[in-house]
mmCIF file of C-alpha atoms in Angstrom:
data_model
loop_
_atom_site.group_PDB
_atom_site.id
_atom_site.type_symbol
_atom_site.label_atom_id
_atom_site.label_comp_id
_atom_site.label_asym_id
_atom_site.label_seq_id
_atom_site.Cartn_x
_atom_site.Cartn_y
_atom_site.Cartn_z
ATOM 1 C CA MET A 1 -0.185 0.013 0.172
ATOM 2 C CA SER A 2 1.321 3.489 -0.931
ATOM 3 C CA ARG A 3 1.819 6.419 1.436
ATOM 4 C CA ALA A 4 -0.909 8.135 -0.536
ATOM 5 C CA ASP A 5 -3.351 5.500 0.208
ATOM 6 C CA LEU A 6 -2.393 5.031 3.911
ATOM 7 C CA VAL A 7 -2.836 8.930 4.339
ATOM 8 C CA ILE A 8 -6.288 8.615 2.545
ATOM 9 C CA GLN A 9 -7.108 5.768 4.971
ATOM 10 C CA LEU A 10 -6.007 7.842 8.014
ATOM 11 C CA ALA A 11 -8.286 10.807 6.870
ATOM 12 C CA GLU A 12 -11.267 8.528 6.661
ATOM 13 C CA ALA A 13 -10.591 6.752 9.883
ATOM 14 C CA GLY A 14 -10.555 9.974 11.466
ATOM 15 C CA ALA A 15 -13.661 11.351 9.812
ATOM 16 C CA GLN A 16 -15.566 8.000 10.657
ATOM 17 C CA ASN A 17 -14.233 7.976 14.316
ATOM 18 C CA ASP A 18 -13.078 4.446 13.332
ATOM 19 C CA HIS A 19 -10.452 3.847 16.188
ATOM 20 C CA VAL A 20 -9.393 0.436 14.755
ATOM 21 C CA LYS A 21 -8.878 1.652 11.493
ATOM 22 C CA LEU A 22 -7.007 4.461 12.936
ATOM 23 C CA GLU A 23 -4.718 2.217 14.603
ATOM 24 C CA ARG A 24 -4.019 -0.121 11.701
ATOM 25 C CA THR A 25 -3.228 2.684 9.333
ATOM 26 C CA VAL A 26 -0.858 4.725 11.878
ATOM 27 C CA ALA A 27 0.697 1.336 12.545
ATOM 28 C CA ALA A 28 1.249 0.924 8.756
ATOM 29 C CA LEU A 29 2.820 4.510 8.664
ATOM 30 C CA VAL A 30 5.151 3.531 11.634
ATOM 31 C CA ALA A 31 6.256 0.497 10.157
ATOM 32 C CA GLU A 32 6.907 2.381 6.842
ATOM 33 C CA ALA A 33 8.898 5.051 8.717
ATOM 34 C CA ARG A 34 11.032 2.575 10.501
ATOM 35 C CA ALA A 35 11.754 0.849 7.240
ATOM 36 C CA LYS A 36 13.142 4.209 5.920
ATOM 37 C CA GLN A 37 15.310 4.778 9.131
ATOM 38 C CA HIS A 38 13.001 7.670 9.981
ATOM 39 C CA HIS A 39 12.899 6.693 13.576
ATOM 40 C CA THR A 40 11.752 9.985 15.025
ATOM 41 C CA LEU A 41 8.792 10.458 12.652
ATOM 42 C CA ALA A 42 7.955 6.475 13.798
ATOM 43 C CA ASP A 43 8.171 7.526 17.503
ATOM 44 C CA ARG A 44 6.350 10.487 17.148
ATOM 45 C CA LEU A 45 3.411 8.581 15.597
ATOM 46 C CA SER A 46 3.617 5.881 18.116
ATOM 47 C CA LYS A 47 3.274 8.464 20.670
ATOM 48 C CA ALA A 48 0.433 10.382 19.049
ATOM 49 C CA LEU A 49 -1.677 7.255 18.594
ATOM 50 C CA GLY A 50 -1.146 6.163 22.034
ATOM 51 C CA ALA A 51 -2.375 9.583 23.206
ATOM 52 C CA VAL A 52 -5.738 9.335 20.888
ATOM 53 C CA ALA A 53 -6.500 5.354 21.312
ATOM 54 C CA PRO A 54 -8.971 4.382 23.801
ATOM 55 C CA PRO A 55 -7.447 2.435 27.119
ATOM 56 C CA SER A 56 -9.306 -0.752 25.771
ATOM 57 C CA ARG A 57 -7.229 -0.543 22.649
ATOM 58 C CA GLN A 58 -3.862 0.308 23.719
ATOM 59 C CA ALA A 59 -2.735 -3.257 25.127
ATOM 60 C CA PRO A 60 -2.153 -5.968 24.692
ATOM 61 C CA ARG A 61 0.602 -5.186 22.258
ATOM 62 C CA SER A 62 3.274 -7.671 20.907
ATOM 63 C CA VAL A 63 6.936 -7.838 22.486
ATOM 64 C CA GLY A 64 8.379 -5.554 19.700
ATOM 65 C CA GLY A 65 5.472 -2.658 20.296
ATOM 66 C CA THR A 66 3.841 -3.371 16.930
ATOM 67 C CA PHE A 67 0.020 -3.235 17.220
ATOM 68 C CA LEU A 68 -1.527 -6.585 16.312
ATOM 69 C CA PRO A 69 -5.278 -6.420 15.892
ATOM 70 C CA ASP A 70 -7.441 -8.671 17.336
ATOM 71 C CA LYS A 71 -8.116 -10.863 14.286
ATOM 72 C CA VAL A 72 -4.486 -11.769 14.138
ATOM 73 C CA ARG A 73 -3.267 -11.375 17.865
ATOM 74 C CA ASP A 74 -3.375 -15.374 18.630
ATOM 75 C CA LEU A 75 -1.878 -15.957 14.983
ATOM 76 C CA LEU A 76 1.133 -13.896 14.950
ATOM 77 C CA ILE A 77 4.345 -13.491 17.239
ATOM 78 C CA GLU A 78 6.677 -10.719 16.828
ATOM 79 C CA ARG A 79 10.100 -11.469 17.746
ATOM 80 C CA PRO A 80 12.749 -8.750 18.577
ATOM 81 C CA ALA A 81 15.177 -8.420 15.899
ATOM 82 C CA ARG A 82 18.406 -8.010 17.428
ATOM 83 C CA ARG A 83 21.249 -9.217 15.297
ATOM 84 C CA GLY A 84 22.071 -7.790 11.566
ATOM 85 C CA ILE A 85 23.923 -9.573 8.664
ATOM 86 C CA ASP A 86 27.146 -8.629 9.862
ATOM 87 C CA ASP A 87 26.671 -10.534 13.182
ATOM 88 C CA LEU A 88 26.193 -13.683 11.047
ATOM 89 C CA VAL A 89 28.682 -16.177 9.136
ATOM 90 C CA LEU A 90 27.011 -16.948 5.834
ATOM 91 C CA PRO A 91 28.206 -18.653 2.571
ATOM 92 C CA ALA A 92 29.502 -15.967 0.447
ATOM 93 C CA GLU A 93 26.750 -16.189 -2.282
ATOM 94 C CA VAL A 94 24.049 -16.270 0.067
ATOM 95 C CA ASP A 95 25.519 -13.241 2.132
ATOM 96 C CA SER A 96 26.042 -11.263 -1.376
ATOM 97 C CA GLN A 97 22.156 -12.112 -2.414
ATOM 98 C CA VAL A 98 20.672 -11.267 0.958
ATOM 99 C CA ARG A 99 22.509 -7.853 0.935
ATOM 100 C CA GLU A 100 21.396 -7.124 -2.470
ATOM 101 C CA LEU A 101 17.764 -7.533 -1.297
ATOM 102 C CA ILE A 102 18.203 -5.179 1.674
ATOM 103 C CA GLU A 103 19.617 -2.927 -0.796
ATOM 104 C CA GLU A 104 16.701 -3.001 -3.233
ATOM 105 C CA GLN A 105 14.340 -2.490 -0.233
ATOM 106 C CA HIS A 106 16.099 0.689 0.991
ATOM 107 C CA GLU A 107 16.254 1.923 -2.604
ATOM 108 C CA ALA A 108 12.456 0.920 -3.430
ATOM 109 C CA ASP A 109 11.372 4.565 -4.254
ATOM 110 C CA LEU A 110 14.091 4.695 -7.011
ATOM 111 C CA LEU A 111 13.300 1.281 -8.553
ATOM 112 C CA ARG A 112 9.620 2.138 -8.393
ATOM 113 C CA ALA A 113 10.145 5.259 -10.083
ATOM 114 C CA ASN A 114 11.196 3.452 -13.051
ATOM 115 C CA SER A 115 8.336 0.732 -13.075
ATOM 116 C CA LEU A 116 10.204 -1.500 -10.859
ATOM 117 C CA ASP A 117 9.597 -3.294 -7.671
ATOM 118 C CA PRO A 118 12.349 -4.763 -5.168
ATOM 119 C CA ARG A 119 12.374 -8.490 -4.359
ATOM 120 C CA HIS A 120 10.555 -9.596 -1.330
ATOM 121 C CA ARG A 121 9.910 -13.364 -1.468
ATOM 122 C CA VAL A 122 12.650 -15.415 -0.204
ATOM 123 C CA MET A 123 13.083 -19.276 0.402
ATOM 124 C CA LEU A 124 15.774 -20.479 3.115
ATOM 125 C CA ALA A 125 16.399 -24.109 2.809
ATOM 126 C CA GLY A 126 18.747 -26.489 4.705
ATOM 127 C CA PRO A 127 19.345 -28.825 7.983
ATOM 128 C CA PRO A 128 17.938 -27.158 11.250
ATOM 129 C CA GLY A 129 20.174 -25.174 13.383
ATOM 130 C CA ASN A 130 22.289 -23.422 10.626
ATOM 131 C CA GLY A 131 20.993 -20.034 10.419
ATOM 132 C CA LYS A 132 17.596 -19.771 8.778
ATOM 133 C CA THR A 133 15.788 -18.236 11.602
ATOM 134 C CA THR A 134 18.485 -15.919 12.539
ATOM 135 C CA LEU A 135 19.043 -14.721 8.678
ATOM 136 C CA ALA A 136 15.099 -13.709 8.679
ATOM 137 C CA GLU A 137 15.755 -11.985 11.798
ATOM 138 C CA ALA A 138 18.703 -10.087 10.333
ATOM 139 C CA ILE A 139 16.941 -9.132 7.435
ATOM 140 C CA ALA A 140 14.127 -7.607 9.695
ATOM 141 C CA PHE A 141 16.818 -5.821 11.558
ATOM 142 C CA ALA A 142 18.633 -4.405 8.345
ATOM 143 C CA LEU A 143 15.182 -2.961 7.040
ATOM 144 C CA GLY A 144 14.075 -1.929 10.761
ATOM 145 C CA VAL A 145 10.573 -3.363 10.119
ATOM 146 C CA PRO A 146 8.540 -5.606 12.612
ATOM 147 C CA PHE A 147 9.692 -9.470 12.471
ATOM 148 C CA LEU A 148 6.472 -11.414 12.670
ATOM 149 C CA THR A 149 6.554 -15.062 12.797
ATOM 150 C CA ILE A 150 3.135 -17.260 11.822
ATOM 151 C CA ARG A 151 1.948 -19.452 14.649
ATOM 152 C CA TYR A 152 1.155 -22.840 12.852
ATOM 153 C CA ASP A 153 -0.337 -24.383 16.392
ATOM 154 C CA ALA A 154 -2.885 -21.474 15.943
ATOM 155 C CA VAL A 155 -3.414 -21.165 12.034
ATOM 156 C CA ILE A 156 -3.681 -24.928 11.324
ATOM 157 C CA ASP A 157 -7.309 -26.418 12.180
ATOM 158 C CA SER A 158 -9.131 -29.492 11.462
ATOM 159 C CA TYR A 159 -12.089 -27.923 10.206
ATOM 160 C CA LEU A 160 -12.627 -27.420 6.686
ATOM 161 C CA GLY A 161 -11.628 -24.078 5.291
ATOM 162 C CA GLU A 162 -10.777 -22.543 8.751
ATOM 163 C CA THR A 163 -6.970 -22.922 8.095
ATOM 164 C CA SER A 164 -7.435 -20.925 4.715
ATOM 165 C CA ALA A 165 -9.443 -18.382 6.784
ATOM 166 C CA ARG A 166 -6.911 -17.858 9.181
ATOM 167 C CA LEU A 167 -3.947 -17.560 6.786
ATOM 168 C CA LYS A 168 -6.067 -14.968 4.941
ATOM 169 C CA ARG A 169 -6.272 -12.953 8.006
ATOM 170 C CA VAL A 170 -2.772 -12.926 8.519
ATOM 171 C CA PHE A 171 -1.664 -12.094 4.916
ATOM 172 C CA GLU A 172 -4.483 -9.053 4.833
ATOM 173 C CA PHE A 173 -2.616 -7.640 8.094
ATOM 174 C CA ALA A 174 0.608 -8.172 6.293
ATOM 175 C CA ARG A 175 -0.314 -6.433 3.440
ATOM 176 C CA SER A 176 -1.341 -3.258 5.492
ATOM 177 C CA THR A 177 1.831 -3.456 7.651
ATOM 178 C CA PRO A 178 5.337 -3.292 6.179
ATOM 179 C CA CYS A 179 7.109 -6.163 7.698
ATOM 180 C CA VAL A 180 9.163 -9.353 7.626
ATOM 181 C CA LEU A 181 6.598 -12.298 7.957
ATOM 182 C CA PHE A 182 8.730 -15.518 8.669
ATOM 183 C CA LEU A 183 7.198 -18.798 7.952
ATOM 184 C CA ASP A 184 9.243 -21.715 9.402
ATOM 185 C CA GLU A 185 8.997 -25.082 8.669
ATOM 186 C CA PHE A 186 7.174 -23.974 5.599
ATOM 187 C CA ASP A 187 6.661 -27.798 4.317
ATOM 188 C CA ALA A 188 3.785 -27.934 6.780
ATOM 189 C CA LEU A 189 1.691 -25.594 4.546
ATOM 190 C CA GLY A 190 3.410 -25.769 1.018
ATOM 191 C CA LYS A 191 3.224 -29.474 0.518
ATOM 192 C CA GLU A 192 3.081 -30.905 -3.086
ATOM 193 C CA ARG A 193 -0.548 -31.049 -4.121
ATOM 194 C CA GLY A 194 0.218 -34.163 -6.233
ATOM 195 C CA ASP A 195 0.908 -36.278 -3.092
ATOM 196 C CA VAL A 196 -1.738 -38.809 -3.183
ATOM 197 C CA HIS A 197 -1.598 -39.188 0.533
ATOM 198 C CA GLU A 198 -2.587 -35.633 1.252
ATOM 199 C CA THR A 199 -6.040 -34.856 1.957
ATOM 200 C CA GLY A 200 -8.270 -32.176 -0.436
ATOM 201 C CA GLU A 201 -8.090 -29.631 2.532
ATOM 202 C CA ILE A 202 -4.343 -29.431 2.522
ATOM 203 C CA LYS A 203 -4.260 -28.913 -1.471
ATOM 204 C CA ARG A 204 -6.807 -26.085 -0.793
ATOM 205 C CA VAL A 205 -4.769 -24.467 2.029
ATOM 206 C CA VAL A 206 -1.752 -24.691 -0.783
ATOM 207 C CA SER A 207 -3.790 -23.005 -3.336
ATOM 208 C CA SER A 208 -5.018 -20.267 -1.100
ATOM 209 C CA LEU A 209 -1.410 -19.722 0.207
ATOM 210 C CA LEU A 210 -0.334 -19.503 -3.097
ATOM 211 C CA LEU A 211 -2.716 -16.587 -3.928
ATOM 212 C CA GLN A 212 -2.067 -14.641 -0.856
ATOM 213 C CA MET A 213 1.874 -14.783 -1.795
ATOM 214 C CA ASP A 214 1.140 -13.408 -5.169
ATOM 215 C CA ASP A 215 -1.284 -10.378 -3.627
ATOM 216 C CA LEU A 216 1.688 -9.148 -0.960
ATOM 217 C CA PRO A 217 3.092 -5.951 -1.664
ATOM 218 C CA SER A 218 6.879 -5.529 -2.193
ATOM 219 C CA TYR A 219 7.256 -3.748 1.151
ATOM 220 C CA THR A 220 6.230 -6.907 2.844
ATOM 221 C CA VAL A 221 9.091 -9.367 2.889
ATOM 222 C CA ILE A 222 8.112 -12.910 3.100
ATOM 223 C CA VAL A 223 10.565 -15.444 4.167
ATOM 224 C CA CYS A 224 9.906 -18.852 4.456
ATOM 225 C CA ALA A 225 12.109 -21.671 5.621
ATOM 226 C CA SER A 226 12.116 -25.518 5.126
ATOM 227 C CA ASN A 227 14.372 -28.107 6.301
ATOM 228 C CA HIS A 228 12.610 -30.607 3.643
ATOM 229 C CA PRO A 229 12.365 -28.482 0.537
ATOM 230 C CA GLU A 230 11.964 -31.628 -1.530
ATOM 231 C CA LEU A 231 8.527 -31.994 -0.189
ATOM 232 C CA LEU A 232 7.262 -28.375 -1.389
ATOM 233 C CA ASP A 233 4.651 -27.884 -4.132
ATOM 234 C CA ARG A 234 6.421 -26.903 -7.637
ATOM 235 C CA ALA A 235 4.270 -23.966 -7.989
ATOM 236 C CA VAL A 236 5.338 -22.981 -4.471
ATOM 237 C CA TRP A 237 9.055 -22.854 -5.643
ATOM 238 C CA ARG A 238 8.108 -20.386 -8.388
ATOM 239 C CA ARG A 239 6.860 -17.857 -6.263
ATOM 240 C CA PHE A 240 10.111 -17.083 -4.570
ATOM 241 C CA GLN A 241 12.551 -14.657 -6.216
ATOM 242 C CA LEU A 242 15.567 -16.003 -4.049
ATOM 243 C CA ARG A 243 16.126 -19.304 -3.297
ATOM 244 C CA LEU A 244 19.154 -19.867 -0.667
ATOM 245 C CA GLU A 245 20.713 -22.870 0.719
ATOM 246 C CA LEU A 246 22.369 -22.881 4.338
ATOM 247 C CA PRO A 247 24.175 -25.928 4.390
ATOM 248 C CA MET A 248 25.991 -27.460 7.410
ATOM 249 C CA PRO A 249 29.143 -25.500 8.320
ATOM 250 C CA THR A 250 32.652 -27.009 7.003
ATOM 251 C CA ARG A 251 35.421 -26.781 9.274
ATOM 252 C CA ALA A 252 36.494 -23.711 7.400
ATOM 253 C CA ASP A 253 33.241 -22.323 8.351
ATOM 254 C CA PHE A 254 33.586 -23.134 12.068
ATOM 255 C CA ARG A 255 37.117 -21.447 12.156
ATOM 256 C CA ARG A 256 35.512 -18.469 10.789
ATOM 257 C CA TRP A 257 32.439 -18.391 12.840
ATOM 258 C CA LEU A 258 34.976 -18.829 16.078
ATOM 259 C CA GLU A 259 36.872 -15.642 15.109
ATOM 260 C CA HIS A 260 33.848 -14.146 14.508
ATOM 261 C CA VAL A 261 32.433 -14.770 17.991
ATOM 262 C CA GLY A 262 35.692 -14.064 19.817
ATOM 263 C CA ALA A 263 36.500 -17.397 20.820
ATOM 264 C CA ASP A 264 40.150 -16.903 20.543
ATOM 265 C CA ARG A 265 42.959 -18.988 22.238
ATOM 266 C CA LYS A 266 43.272 -16.749 25.287
ATOM 267 C CA ALA A 267 39.551 -17.298 26.140
ATOM 268 C CA LEU A 268 39.448 -20.967 25.672
ATOM 269 C CA GLY A 269 43.248 -22.076 25.895
ATOM 270 C CA MET A 270 42.964 -23.837 22.765
ATOM 271 C CA ASP A 271 43.723 -23.256 19.187
ATOM 272 C CA PRO A 272 40.515 -22.069 17.280
ATOM 273 C CA ALA A 273 41.791 -24.476 14.259
ATOM 274 C CA ALA A 274 41.928 -27.547 16.456
ATOM 275 C CA LEU A 275 38.527 -26.618 18.082
ATOM 276 C CA ALA A 276 36.903 -26.012 14.388
ATOM 277 C CA ARG A 277 38.156 -29.395 13.596
ATOM 278 C CA GLU A 278 36.200 -30.979 16.741
ATOM 279 C CA LEU A 279 33.273 -29.095 16.070
ATOM 280 C CA GLU A 280 33.062 -30.321 12.515
ATOM 281 C CA GLY A 281 29.706 -32.446 11.932
ATOM 282 C CA GLY A 282 27.590 -30.176 14.174
ATOM 283 C CA SER A 283 25.364 -27.251 13.563
ATOM 284 C CA TYR A 284 26.193 -23.390 14.438
ATOM 285 C CA ALA A 285 23.107 -23.899 16.959
ATOM 286 C CA GLU A 286 24.707 -26.909 18.716
ATOM 287 C CA ALA A 287 28.419 -25.135 18.605
ATOM 288 C CA GLU A 288 27.025 -21.789 19.902
ATOM 289 C CA GLU A 289 25.452 -24.076 22.615
ATOM 290 C CA PHE A 290 28.929 -25.687 23.409
ATOM 291 C CA LEU A 291 30.381 -22.470 23.787
ATOM 292 C CA LEU A 292 27.786 -21.284 26.132
ATOM 293 C CA ASP A 293 28.442 -24.271 28.340
ATOM 294 C CA VAL A 294 31.965 -23.804 28.395
ATOM 295 C CA LYS A 295 31.717 -19.943 29.286
ATOM 296 C CA ARG A 296 29.261 -20.990 32.173
ATOM 297 C CA LYS A 297 31.690 -23.701 33.543
ATOM 298 C CA ILE A 298 34.587 -21.200 33.157
ATOM 299 C CA VAL A 299 32.515 -18.535 35.481
ATOM 300 C CA LEU A 300 31.452 -21.094 38.061
ATOM 301 C CA ALA A 301 34.219 -23.367 38.350
ATOM 302 C CA LYS A 302 36.980 -20.855 37.709
ATOM 303 C CA GLY A 303 38.879 -23.555 36.267
ATOM 304 C CA VAL A 304 41.484 -24.061 33.840
ATOM 305 C CA PRO A 305 39.798 -22.994 30.210
ATOM 306 C CA LYS A 306 41.672 -25.565 28.363
ATOM 307 C CA SER A 307 40.559 -28.514 30.735
ATOM 308 C CA ILE A 308 37.090 -27.532 30.844
ATOM 309 C CA VAL A 309 37.046 -27.339 26.782
ATOM 310 C CA SER A 310 38.480 -30.720 26.823
ATOM 311 C CA HIS A 311 35.928 -31.904 29.072
ATOM 312 C CA GLN A 312 33.027 -30.604 27.192
ATOM 313 C CA LEU A 313 34.386 -31.879 23.836
ATOM 314 C CA LYS A 314 34.309 -35.307 25.274
ATOM 315 C CA ALA A 315 30.541 -34.883 26.015
ATOM 316 C CA TRP A 316 30.141 -33.411 22.442
ATOM 317 C CA LYS A 317 31.382 -36.444 20.815
ATOM 318 C CA LYS A 318 29.457 -38.759 22.998
ATOM 319 C CA ARG A 319 26.220 -36.738 22.208
ATOM 320 C CA PHE A 320 26.758 -36.789 18.145
ATOM 321 C CA GLY A 321 28.648 -39.919 17.870
ATOM 322 C CA PRO A 322 31.736 -40.440 15.845
ATOM 323 C CA LYS A 323 29.932 -40.391 12.437
ATOM 324 C CA ALA A 324 28.630 -36.799 13.022
ATOM 325 C CA GLY A 325 31.786 -35.115 10.763
ATOM 326 C CA VAL A 326 31.540 -37.692 8.605
ATOM 327 C CA THR A 327 27.673 -37.661 7.295
ATOM 328 C CA GLY A 328 27.193 -34.027 8.306
ATOM 329 C CA GLY A 329 23.579 -35.016 9.660
ATOM 330 C CA ASN A 330 22.047 -33.691 12.801
ATOM 331 C CA GLY A 331 18.875 -35.506 12.911
ATOM 332 C CA ASP A 332 15.993 -33.658 14.938
ATOM 333 C CA ARG A 333 17.789 -31.730 17.204
ATOM 334 C CA ASP A 334 16.338 -28.537 18.526
ATOM 335 C CA PRO A 335 17.762 -25.204 16.886
ATOM 336 C CA ALA A 336 19.053 -22.467 18.915
ATOM 337 C CA ALA A 337 21.005 -19.186 18.358
ATOM 338 C CA GLN A 338 22.104 -18.954 14.967
ATOM 339 C CA SER A 339 19.253 -21.614 13.961
ATOM 340 C CA GLU A 340 17.242 -22.956 11.531
#
């Protein structure tokens, strides 16, 4: 929705004394202002909205402060976006393409002046625990917009047609609010419609989902993540302008990551190159949890860092087995930190 449309809606809401429409429109203006790094304007708009909204409409709000209307409050979660692209260790091609996407979004007005739109549909694929969720968060951080995650437990329903109706409500809100809309475990919704084992309902959900994605404006960035991209419908793949893979980290990747997080010899008493060799076969999420365990024990035990690291590495090998570094698999382990 353009700035002109939002201003017209704002005038209409004031004339009609429609507080719900007023709040929704101002929320969209706030998100647009933050996307353009106009934080002073965004703060003033938010303050003005709080001064005029009835007490019954001032709460509850999501964690990041974005107003979530009643119809989507139970269907979305706003996560705080705290890490940027520079905080991540990404494959060179992924890093380059994501930065291009962010630049296009920042220069959206220039592109639209030339009858072009910035790219805004992204698919992230790869094993769990290797940065999919965190990369989506970093895109939201770079754009200065809310980071909204769909709650599948609230969206997916056993009743015929209800799942599609809930998805429609989510996408209607996303169309009115510049944001990063994140769909994790996307294969739960975007399954191949030709699968004979799937019900007619899931096929209708996929069709509805595709229509909703096509109707999203370019200022709403949709990021989908899947651990099993082979399960996705072929028509789903066609919708994404960026299709990026985040593979399991290699030994060299772990070395770069250790240097990035400041895990040097002085802190751990162990050469980062040797530690990277030991961590190979795990994910970034597991490696970060490993480092956190080491740091806790160093603080609490006040012991020699090298001996603590050695002890934790034995537990690491026992947990993941001797074949972890060969197969590169990590089963169903829970993602954390630079995760999914």
